[in-house]
Coordinates of C-alpha atoms and ligand atoms in Angstrom, one line a residue:
Chain A
M1 CA 220.1 132.2 158.8
T2 CA 216.5 133.8 158.7
P3 CA 213.9 131.0 158.1
P4 CA 212.1 131.4 154.6
V5 CA 208.8 130.7 156.3
S6 CA 208.1 130.9 159.9
I7 CA 204.7 130.3 161.2
N8 CA 203.7 131.0 164.8
N9 CA 200.5 129.8 166.5
L10 CA 198.4 129.9 163.5
T11 CA 194.9 129.2 163.9
V12 CA 192.3 129.3 160.9
S13 CA 188.5 128.8 161.5
F14 CA 185.8 128.8 158.9
D15 CA 182.3 130.0 160.4
G16 CA 183.8 129.6 163.9
T17 CA 185.0 126.0 163.7
P18 CA 188.7 125.8 163.7
V19 CA 190.3 123.9 160.8
L20 CA 193.9 124.6 161.9
E21 CA 194.9 125.1 165.4
N22 CA 198.0 126.5 166.9
V23 CA 200.3 125.6 164.0
T24 CA 203.9 126.5 164.6
F25 CA 207.0 125.7 162.6
K26 CA 210.0 127.2 160.7
T27 CA 211.4 126.0 157.3
R28 CA 215.2 126.4 156.6
P29 CA 216.8 127.8 153.4
G30 CA 217.7 125.4 150.9
E31 CA 215.3 122.6 152.2
L32 CA 212.1 121.4 150.5
T33 CA 209.3 121.2 153.1
V34 CA 206.6 118.8 152.5
I35 CA 203.2 118.8 154.3
V36 CA 201.4 115.5 154.6
G37 CA 198.2 114.5 156.3
R38 CA 194.9 112.7 155.6
S39 CA 192.4 114.3 153.4
G40 CA 190.5 117.2 155.3
S41 CA 193.2 117.6 157.8
G42 CA 193.8 121.2 156.8
K43 CA 196.9 121.2 154.5
S44 CA 195.4 123.3 152.0
T45 CA 194.1 125.8 154.4
L46 CA 197.7 126.0 155.9
L47 CA 199.2 126.7 152.3
R48 CA 196.4 129.2 151.8
A49 CA 197.1 130.9 155.1
V50 CA 200.7 131.7 153.8
N51 CA 199.3 133.9 150.9
R52 CA 196.1 134.9 152.7
L53 CA 194.0 133.2 150.1
N54 CA 191.7 131.8 152.9
E55 CA 190.3 135.4 153.1
C56 CA 188.6 134.9 149.7
F57 CA 186.2 132.6 151.6
P58 CA 183.5 134.4 153.5
G59 CA 183.4 133.3 157.2
C60 CA 187.1 132.7 157.7
S61 CA 189.1 134.2 160.5
T62 CA 192.8 133.8 161.1
T63 CA 195.0 134.4 164.1
G64 CA 198.6 134.1 164.7
E65 CA 201.8 135.0 162.8
V66 CA 203.2 134.2 159.5
Q67 CA 206.5 135.6 158.5
L68 CA 208.2 135.3 155.0
A69 CA 211.8 136.1 154.4
L70 CA 211.7 138.0 150.9
H71 CA 214.5 139.7 149.0
D72 CA 213.8 143.0 150.5
G73 CA 213.5 141.6 154.2
Q74 CA 211.0 140.2 156.5
L75 CA 207.4 140.4 155.5
D76 CA 204.8 140.0 158.3
V77 CA 201.9 138.4 156.3
Y78 CA 199.1 139.3 158.5
S79 CA 200.2 142.9 159.6
A80 CA 197.7 145.6 158.9
T81 CA 200.1 147.2 156.4
T82 CA 200.6 144.2 154.3
C83 CA 198.6 144.4 151.0
P84 CA 197.2 141.0 150.1
E85 CA 197.7 141.4 146.4
H86 CA 201.3 142.5 146.8
L87 CA 202.0 139.5 149.1
R88 CA 200.2 137.2 146.6
A89 CA 202.1 138.4 143.6
R90 CA 205.4 137.4 145.3
A91 CA 204.1 134.1 146.6
G92 CA 203.2 131.8 143.8
M93 CA 200.7 129.0 144.1
V94 CA 199.8 125.8 142.2
F95 CA 196.6 124.2 142.8
Q96 CA 195.7 120.5 143.3
S97 CA 193.6 120.3 140.1
P98 CA 195.2 122.3 137.2
N99 CA 193.7 125.7 137.3
I100 CA 194.0 127.2 133.8
L101 CA 192.3 130.1 132.4
P102 CA 189.9 129.0 129.5
V103 CA 192.1 130.9 127.0
S104 CA 195.0 130.0 124.8
I105 CA 198.3 128.6 126.2
A106 CA 200.2 131.7 125.4
R107 CA 197.7 133.9 127.0
N108 CA 197.7 131.9 130.2
M109 CA 201.4 132.8 130.4
L110 CA 201.2 136.6 129.0
L111 CA 198.0 137.9 130.8
P112 CA 199.2 137.4 134.4
Q113 CA 202.6 138.9 133.6
K114 CA 201.0 141.8 132.0
L115 CA 198.6 142.4 134.8
V116 CA 200.8 141.6 137.8
R117 CA 204.4 142.6 136.7
N118 CA 203.3 144.9 134.0
V119 CA 205.7 143.0 131.5
T120 CA 204.5 142.7 128.0
G121 CA 205.8 142.2 124.4
R122 CA 209.2 140.6 123.7
S123 CA 210.3 140.3 127.2
A124 CA 207.0 138.6 128.1
E125 CA 207.3 136.2 125.3
E126 CA 211.0 135.4 126.1
K127 CA 210.1 134.8 129.7
M128 CA 207.2 132.5 128.6
R129 CA 209.3 130.4 126.3
H130 CA 212.0 130.2 129.1
M131 CA 209.6 129.1 131.7
L132 CA 207.7 126.6 129.2
E133 CA 211.1 125.0 128.4
R134 CA 211.9 124.8 132.2
V135 CA 208.8 122.9 132.9
G136 CA 209.5 120.7 129.9
L137 CA 206.5 121.8 128.0
L138 CA 207.9 124.1 125.2
E139 CA 208.8 121.3 122.8
E140 CA 205.2 119.7 123.2
V141 CA 203.4 123.0 122.5
H142 CA 205.9 125.3 120.6
D143 CA 203.8 125.0 117.4
R144 CA 200.5 125.6 119.0
L145 CA 200.8 128.3 121.6
G146 CA 197.8 129.9 120.4
A147 CA 195.6 126.8 121.0
P148 CA 193.2 126.7 124.0
A149 CA 195.0 125.6 127.0
A150 CA 192.1 123.3 127.7
T151 CA 193.3 121.0 124.8
L152 CA 196.2 120.0 126.8
S153 CA 196.4 116.8 128.9
G154 CA 196.0 117.1 132.7
G155 CA 199.8 116.8 133.4
Q156 CA 200.6 119.4 130.6
Q157 CA 198.0 121.8 132.1
Q158 CA 199.5 121.3 135.5
R159 CA 202.9 122.2 134.1
L160 CA 201.7 125.1 132.3
C161 CA 200.2 126.4 135.8
L162 CA 203.7 125.8 137.4
A163 CA 205.3 127.6 134.4
R164 CA 202.8 130.5 134.8
A165 CA 203.6 130.9 138.3
L166 CA 207.1 130.8 137.8
A167 CA 207.0 133.6 135.1
L168 CA 205.8 135.9 137.8
E169 CA 209.2 135.5 139.5
P170 CA 207.8 134.3 143.0
E171 CA 210.0 134.6 146.1
I172 CA 208.4 131.6 147.6
L173 CA 206.1 128.7 146.0
L174 CA 203.2 126.9 147.4
L175 CA 202.2 123.8 145.7
D176 CA 199.0 121.9 146.7
E177 CA 199.3 118.3 145.8
P178 CA 200.8 119.4 142.4
T179 CA 201.0 116.0 141.0
A180 CA 197.7 114.5 142.4
S181 CA 195.9 114.6 139.1
V182 CA 198.5 114.2 136.6
D183 CA 200.2 111.3 134.5
Y184 CA 203.3 109.7 135.8
R185 CA 205.7 111.5 133.4
S186 CA 204.4 114.7 134.2
A187 CA 204.7 113.9 137.8
R188 CA 208.1 113.0 137.6
R189 CA 209.0 116.1 135.6
I190 CA 207.4 118.3 138.2
E191 CA 209.3 116.5 140.9
E192 CA 212.6 117.2 139.2
L193 CA 211.9 120.7 138.6
L194 CA 211.1 121.2 142.3
L195 CA 214.3 119.5 143.3
S196 CA 216.2 121.7 140.9
L197 CA 214.4 124.8 142.2
K198 CA 214.7 124.2 146.0
N199 CA 218.1 126.1 146.3
E200 CA 216.7 129.3 144.9
L201 CA 213.2 129.3 145.7
P202 CA 211.8 128.3 149.1
M203 CA 208.9 126.0 148.6
L204 CA 206.0 124.4 150.7
V205 CA 204.6 121.3 148.9
V206 CA 201.5 119.3 150.0
S207 CA 202.0 115.8 149.0
H208 CA 199.5 112.9 148.7
S209 CA 201.9 110.2 148.1
L210 CA 204.6 108.5 150.3
P211 CA 207.3 107.8 147.6
Q212 CA 207.0 111.3 146.4
T213 CA 207.5 112.6 150.0
Q214 CA 210.4 110.2 150.2
R215 CA 211.8 111.6 147.1
L216 CA 211.4 115.2 147.8
A217 CA 211.4 116.0 151.5
D218 CA 214.3 117.5 153.4
R219 CA 211.6 118.2 156.1
V220 CA 208.1 116.8 156.6
L221 CA 205.3 118.3 158.6
L222 CA 202.6 116.0 159.5
I223 CA 199.1 117.5 160.0
R224 CA 196.3 115.7 161.7
K225 CA 193.0 117.1 162.4
G226 CA 194.3 120.8 162.0
R227 CA 197.2 120.1 164.4
L228 CA 200.7 119.8 163.6
V229 CA 201.6 116.3 165.2
G230 CA 204.9 115.4 163.8
E231 CA 207.9 116.7 162.2
W232 CA 210.6 114.9 160.5
H233 CA 214.1 116.1 159.2
R234 CA 216.5 114.3 156.9
G235 CA 219.4 115.0 159.0
Q236 CA 218.0 113.7 162.3
A237 CA 219.2 110.6 164.0
N238 CA 217.3 107.4 162.8
A239 CA 216.0 109.4 159.9
E240 CA 214.8 106.5 157.9
A241 CA 213.2 104.5 160.6
D242 CA 211.4 107.5 162.1
F243 CA 210.0 108.4 158.5
E244 CA 208.6 105.0 158.4
K245 CA 207.0 105.3 161.7
M246 CA 205.7 108.7 161.4
L247 CA 204.1 108.2 158.0
S248 CA 202.9 104.5 158.4
T249 CA 199.5 105.7 159.4
T250 CA 199.0 108.6 157.0
F251 CA 199.0 107.2 153.5
Chain B
M1 CA 164.5 100.1 133.1
T2 CA 165.8 100.2 129.5
R3 CA 162.4 100.6 128.3
F4 CA 162.0 103.4 130.6
H5 CA 165.2 105.0 129.4
H6 CA 164.0 104.6 125.9
V7 CA 160.8 106.3 126.4
F8 CA 162.6 109.0 128.3
S9 CA 165.0 109.7 125.7
V10 CA 162.4 109.8 123.1
L11 CA 160.4 112.2 125.0
C12 CA 163.5 114.5 125.5
R13 CA 164.0 114.6 121.8
L14 CA 160.5 115.5 121.1
C15 CA 160.7 118.3 123.5
A16 CA 164.0 119.4 122.1
L17 CA 162.2 119.7 118.7
L18 CA 159.4 121.6 120.0
P19 CA 160.8 125.1 120.1
G20 CA 162.0 124.7 116.5
A21 CA 158.5 123.4 115.4
V22 CA 156.7 126.2 117.1
L23 CA 159.0 128.9 115.5
L24 CA 158.6 127.2 112.1
F25 CA 154.8 127.1 112.5
L26 CA 154.8 130.7 113.6
V27 CA 156.8 132.1 110.8
G28 CA 154.9 130.0 108.4
F29 CA 151.6 131.3 109.5
L30 CA 152.8 134.9 109.3
L31 CA 154.1 134.3 106.0
Q32 CA 150.9 132.9 104.8
Q33 CA 148.8 135.7 106.4
S34 CA 150.8 138.5 105.0
R35 CA 151.2 137.1 101.5
G36 CA 151.2 139.8 99.0
R37 CA 151.8 142.5 101.5
L38 CA 155.5 141.7 102.2
D39 CA 157.3 144.2 100.1
L40 CA 159.0 147.7 100.4
Q41 CA 155.7 149.2 100.2
L42 CA 154.8 147.6 103.7
L43 CA 157.8 149.5 105.2
F44 CA 157.7 152.7 103.3
G45 CA 154.2 153.3 101.8
D46 CA 154.5 155.5 98.8
T47 CA 157.6 157.2 99.9
P48 CA 160.8 156.3 97.8
P49 CA 162.8 154.2 100.3
L50 CA 166.0 155.9 99.9
D51 CA 164.4 159.2 100.7
A52 CA 162.9 157.9 103.8
L53 CA 166.2 156.1 104.9
I54 CA 168.5 159.0 104.1
H55 CA 166.6 162.2 104.0
F56 CA 164.1 161.1 106.7
A57 CA 161.3 161.9 104.3
P58 CA 157.9 161.5 106.0
V59 CA 156.4 158.0 105.6
W60 CA 152.7 157.5 105.4
D61 CA 151.2 154.2 105.2
G62 CA 154.2 152.3 106.0
I63 CA 155.7 150.7 109.2
W64 CA 159.2 152.2 108.8
P65 CA 158.7 154.7 111.4
A66 CA 157.4 152.0 113.8
C67 CA 160.5 149.8 113.0
F68 CA 162.6 153.0 113.9
G69 CA 160.8 153.8 117.0
T70 CA 161.0 150.3 118.2
F71 CA 164.8 150.2 117.5
C72 CA 165.2 153.4 119.4
V73 CA 163.4 152.1 122.4
V74 CA 165.3 148.9 122.5
A75 CA 168.6 150.7 122.0
L76 CA 167.7 153.1 124.9
A77 CA 166.5 150.4 127.1
G78 CA 169.8 148.6 126.5
I79 CA 171.8 151.9 127.2
V80 CA 170.1 152.0 130.5
A81 CA 169.9 148.2 131.5
V82 CA 173.1 146.7 130.3
P83 CA 175.7 148.9 132.3
L84 CA 173.4 149.1 135.3
G85 CA 172.3 145.6 135.3
I86 CA 175.9 144.2 135.0
L87 CA 177.1 146.6 137.5
C88 CA 174.4 145.5 140.0
G89 CA 175.0 141.8 139.2
I90 CA 178.6 142.3 140.1
H91 CA 177.9 143.9 143.2
L92 CA 175.4 141.2 144.3
S93 CA 177.7 138.4 143.4
E94 CA 181.0 139.6 144.5
F95 CA 180.7 142.4 147.1
A96 CA 177.3 142.2 148.9
R97 CA 177.2 139.8 151.8
G98 CA 174.7 138.2 154.1
R99 CA 171.3 139.9 154.9
F100 CA 172.0 142.8 152.7
R101 CA 172.5 140.6 149.7
T102 CA 169.3 138.6 150.4
M103 CA 167.4 141.8 150.6
L104 CA 168.9 143.3 147.4
S105 CA 168.4 140.0 145.4
F106 CA 164.7 140.0 146.8
C107 CA 164.1 143.3 145.3
V108 CA 165.4 142.4 142.0
D109 CA 163.1 139.4 141.9
L110 CA 160.2 141.6 142.8
L111 CA 161.1 144.1 140.0
A112 CA 161.4 140.9 137.6
G113 CA 158.0 139.9 138.5
M114 CA 156.4 143.4 138.3
P115 CA 153.7 143.4 135.4
S116 CA 154.9 145.7 132.5
I117 CA 151.6 147.8 132.8
L118 CA 152.9 149.0 136.3
M119 CA 156.1 150.2 134.7
G120 CA 154.1 152.1 132.1
L121 CA 152.0 153.5 135.0
F122 CA 155.3 154.4 136.7
G123 CA 156.5 156.3 133.7
F124 CA 153.2 158.2 133.4
A125 CA 153.3 159.1 137.0
L126 CA 156.7 160.3 136.7
I127 CA 155.8 162.5 133.9
L128 CA 152.9 164.1 136.0
F129 CA 155.2 164.6 138.8
L130 CA 157.9 166.4 136.6
R131 CA 155.1 168.5 135.3
H132 CA 154.0 169.6 138.6
T133 CA 157.7 170.3 139.8
L134 CA 160.7 170.8 137.7
L135 CA 159.6 170.5 134.1
P136 CA 156.1 172.1 133.3
D137 CA 156.5 171.1 129.7
A138 CA 157.5 167.5 130.2
G139 CA 155.3 165.1 128.2
T140 CA 155.4 161.3 127.5
C141 CA 158.2 160.7 124.7
L142 CA 160.7 158.2 123.3
L143 CA 163.3 159.0 126.1
L144 CA 160.6 158.1 128.8
S145 CA 159.7 154.9 127.0
G146 CA 163.3 153.9 126.7
F147 CA 164.1 154.6 130.3
C148 CA 161.0 152.8 131.7
M149 CA 161.7 149.8 129.3
G150 CA 165.2 149.8 130.5
L151 CA 163.9 149.4 134.2
L152 CA 161.6 146.7 133.1
V153 CA 164.4 144.6 131.6
L154 CA 167.1 145.7 134.2
P155 CA 166.3 142.7 136.5
Y156 CA 166.9 140.3 133.6
M157 CA 170.5 141.9 133.2
V158 CA 171.0 141.8 136.9
N159 CA 169.9 138.2 137.5
A160 CA 171.8 136.9 134.5
T161 CA 175.0 138.7 135.5
Y162 CA 174.5 137.6 139.2
S163 CA 173.7 133.9 138.5
S164 CA 176.2 133.4 135.9
L165 CA 179.0 135.0 138.1
S166 CA 178.1 133.3 141.2
G167 CA 177.9 130.0 139.3
L168 CA 181.5 130.1 138.5
P169 CA 183.6 127.2 140.2
H170 CA 185.8 128.1 143.0
D171 CA 188.9 127.2 141.5
I172 CA 188.5 130.0 138.8
R173 CA 187.5 132.4 141.5
L174 CA 190.6 131.8 143.5
L175 CA 192.9 131.9 140.5
G176 CA 193.1 135.7 140.1
P177 CA 193.8 136.4 143.7
S178 CA 196.4 133.5 143.9
L179 CA 198.3 135.1 141.0
G180 CA 198.2 138.6 142.8
L181 CA 195.5 140.3 140.6
N182 CA 193.5 142.7 142.7
R183 CA 189.8 142.4 142.9
M184 CA 189.0 144.6 140.0
Q185 CA 191.5 142.9 137.7
T186 CA 190.0 139.4 138.8
I187 CA 186.6 140.7 137.9
R188 CA 187.5 142.3 134.6
H189 CA 190.0 139.8 133.3
I190 CA 188.8 136.5 134.6
L191 CA 185.4 136.4 136.2
L192 CA 183.4 138.5 133.7
P193 CA 184.9 136.9 130.6
S194 CA 184.2 133.4 132.1
A195 CA 180.6 134.4 132.8
G196 CA 180.1 136.0 129.4
R197 CA 177.9 133.5 128.0
G198 CA 175.3 133.7 130.7
I199 CA 175.3 137.5 130.5
L200 CA 174.8 137.3 126.9
S201 CA 171.7 135.1 127.2
G202 CA 170.3 137.8 129.8
L203 CA 171.0 140.4 127.0
V204 CA 169.1 138.4 124.6
L205 CA 166.1 137.9 127.0
S206 CA 166.2 141.8 127.6
L207 CA 166.3 142.8 124.0
G208 CA 163.5 140.6 123.1
R209 CA 161.3 141.8 125.9
A210 CA 162.1 145.4 125.2
A211 CA 161.1 144.9 121.5
E212 CA 157.9 143.1 122.3
D213 CA 156.4 145.0 125.4
T214 CA 153.4 147.1 124.5
A215 CA 152.1 148.0 127.9
V216 CA 155.0 150.2 128.7
I217 CA 155.1 152.2 125.6
M218 CA 151.4 152.7 125.3
L219 CA 151.4 154.8 128.7
T220 CA 154.8 156.6 127.9
G221 CA 154.7 158.0 124.5
A222 CA 153.8 155.6 121.6
V223 CA 151.1 156.7 119.3
A224 CA 149.7 155.7 116.2
N225 CA 150.6 157.8 113.1
A226 CA 153.4 159.9 114.9
G227 CA 155.6 159.6 112.1
M228 CA 159.4 159.7 112.6
P229 CA 160.3 161.1 116.0
R230 CA 162.2 164.4 115.6
S231 CA 164.0 164.0 118.8
L232 CA 164.2 162.0 122.0
L233 CA 161.5 164.2 123.5
D234 CA 159.0 163.4 120.6
K235 CA 156.3 161.0 120.3
Y236 CA 156.9 158.0 118.2
E237 CA 155.4 154.9 116.6
A238 CA 156.3 151.3 117.5
L239 CA 155.8 148.0 116.0
P240 CA 154.1 146.1 118.9
F241 CA 151.9 149.1 119.3
Y242 CA 151.1 149.1 115.6
I243 CA 150.4 145.3 115.6
Y244 CA 148.1 145.8 118.7
T245 CA 146.1 148.5 117.2
T246 CA 145.9 147.1 113.9
A247 CA 144.6 143.8 115.3
A248 CA 142.1 145.7 117.3
E249 CA 140.8 148.1 114.7
Y250 CA 141.4 146.9 111.3
Q251 CA 138.8 147.9 108.6
T252 CA 140.0 146.1 105.6
P253 CA 141.6 142.7 105.1
E254 CA 144.7 144.5 103.5
E255 CA 145.3 146.3 106.8
L256 CA 145.2 143.2 108.6
K257 CA 147.7 141.7 106.4
A258 CA 149.8 144.6 107.0
G259 CA 149.6 143.9 110.7
F260 CA 150.7 140.3 110.2
G261 CA 153.6 141.6 108.0
A262 CA 154.5 144.1 110.8
A263 CA 154.7 141.0 113.2
L264 CA 157.0 139.2 110.8
V265 CA 159.2 142.5 110.6
L266 CA 159.2 142.6 114.3
L267 CA 160.6 139.1 114.6
I268 CA 163.1 139.8 111.9
L269 CA 164.3 142.9 113.9
T270 CA 164.6 141.0 117.1
T271 CA 166.4 138.2 115.4
G272 CA 168.8 140.9 113.9
L273 CA 169.4 142.2 117.5
F274 CA 170.2 138.7 118.8
L275 CA 172.6 138.1 116.0
A276 CA 174.3 141.3 116.6
A277 CA 174.5 140.5 120.3
H278 CA 176.1 137.2 119.5
L279 CA 178.6 138.7 117.2
L280 CA 179.6 141.3 119.7
H281 CA 179.9 138.6 122.3
N282 CA 182.1 136.3 120.0
A283 CA 184.3 139.3 119.2
M284 CA 184.8 140.0 122.8
E285 CA 185.4 136.4 123.7
R286 CA 187.9 136.0 120.9
R287 CA 189.8 139.1 122.1
W288 CA 189.9 137.6 125.5
R289 CA 191.0 134.1 124.5
Q290 CA 193.7 135.1 122.1
G291 CA 194.8 138.4 123.7
Ligands
ADP1 N1 186.2 127.5 152.2 C1 185.9 126.7 153.3 N2 184.7 126.8 154.0 C2 184.4 125.9 155.1 N3 185.2 124.9 155.4 C3 186.3 124.8 154.9 C4 186.7 125.6 153.8 N4 187.9 125.1 153.2 C5 188.2 124.0 153.9 N5 187.2 123.9 154.8 C6 187.2 122.9 155.8 O1 188.6 122.7 156.4 C7 188.9 121.4 156.6 C8 190.3 121.2 155.9 O2 190.1 121.4 154.4 P1 191.6 121.3 153.7 O3 192.4 122.4 154.1 O4 191.0 121.5 152.2 O5 192.1 119.9 153.9 P2 193.1 119.0 153.1 O6 193.7 119.9 152.0 O7 194.1 118.6 154.1 O8 192.3 117.9 152.4 C9 187.9 120.4 156.0 O9 187.3 119.8 156.9 C10 187.1 121.4 155.2 O10 185.7 121.1 155.2
MG2 MG1 193.6 119.9 149.9

């Protein structure tokens, strides 16, 4: 089986200072991969390297290889022929703090569908309802889809962001501490959704919490100061003890 | 410490009231000074207003031609400065990098600090140049004034666009690309609407400046008693110029009153323009927010 994400010798620098160095790993189909590490260790940078979002910062340079297994074959992310917009449209991303557009709830869902997928009208609305349902938001907001998204709570906003990303039918999902700034209920709801998605959608999740990592992860990557210093897998011998040992110094 | 806070907050409140107080005083003063002269006669003289408005009947002894001239100058300046300024601001904020950006924005700042009399001289020199080269018949006119006024307020539009775009938080900048929008889509559908309020305040500043400036129009085509301009290439009258000449050369108290009345009309005209800009912005924002 081809790995959904395979990263080889990835090095990312900002203004000449390396932030990630020689990171190499592969994920497996059907597994949920969680990336952990102290704040500032380079987790977000690693996620952004997968959809080439680091390039939006001036002074960033990336070397190494990132390969994604998509429906129509292998995509070499950093090849000269890869169009970043095309890549990003297929790799959904959810940020650490809810990143809503300052527009209505419905428009948050519909505008990207129109611009990225060219889906409008009924089918876009249906998709919107379906995805809001999926993140458990529909019953909370069905009667105020025209209200500003900023009136939602942080947890609801984050679920809206997740629904927005899913509505674009991504082939891989990148989540940067998706529950770091949300209430407990929303966090659990998001976790359940991720677990239910993991067989159809490869995911890289950065997590800030040990219990969450325990609940979600089939595979854990530990980053320290820009280097991959530990890798854990649910199926390995002594899994539980090793998990404790590896993460005892991280959280 | 609490005492200091108290004094500070009172001071802030007083300062916040200051602009309103100044405005009230000014309007009151103008109303008082122009009392008895504020009527349709001030605008249209002895010409029936409808004739003047609809049939462009000539107006003597009224400031209607000056209102119209000022309106045209402001509109032309807007046509020049708004698109150019927004495009230039977008370039500075989103595309230009490093030394080139520093240099460009330095030029914009220089232009912003340029006295308007220099812009007037520039227009005048431009006409002289055109006369000696391509267009022997060229003369100062409405079009030239509008163009020069556009250049005068261009840096306000550039800086308003530039600073409100580059002041947007990082998250909202990354949002478009992370969804797969291309650069133009991100700018058009996310960044520009988010920066709308800042751009609007640049527009209001520009309109006000274009309506008020006298030095530019004096050297580029405004004359007293020109009447209504028949084309963009004609001479014209303008309110600030009218106020200026009246204040300098009035012969009777009635004339001075008319000058104060004209100042009030100028204030009303610019307020109307600001209102129109606000309404336009609100409509655009509503469309963006609701789809
Ligand atoms: N756009 C940027 N420009 C310069 N340095 C950056 C940028 N983004 C991240 N960094 C640096 O890279 C390091 C890792 O950041 P990040 O990936 O956000 O860490 P984490 O997500 O693990 O907290 C930090 O030291 C940070 O200062
Ligand atoms: Mg981070």
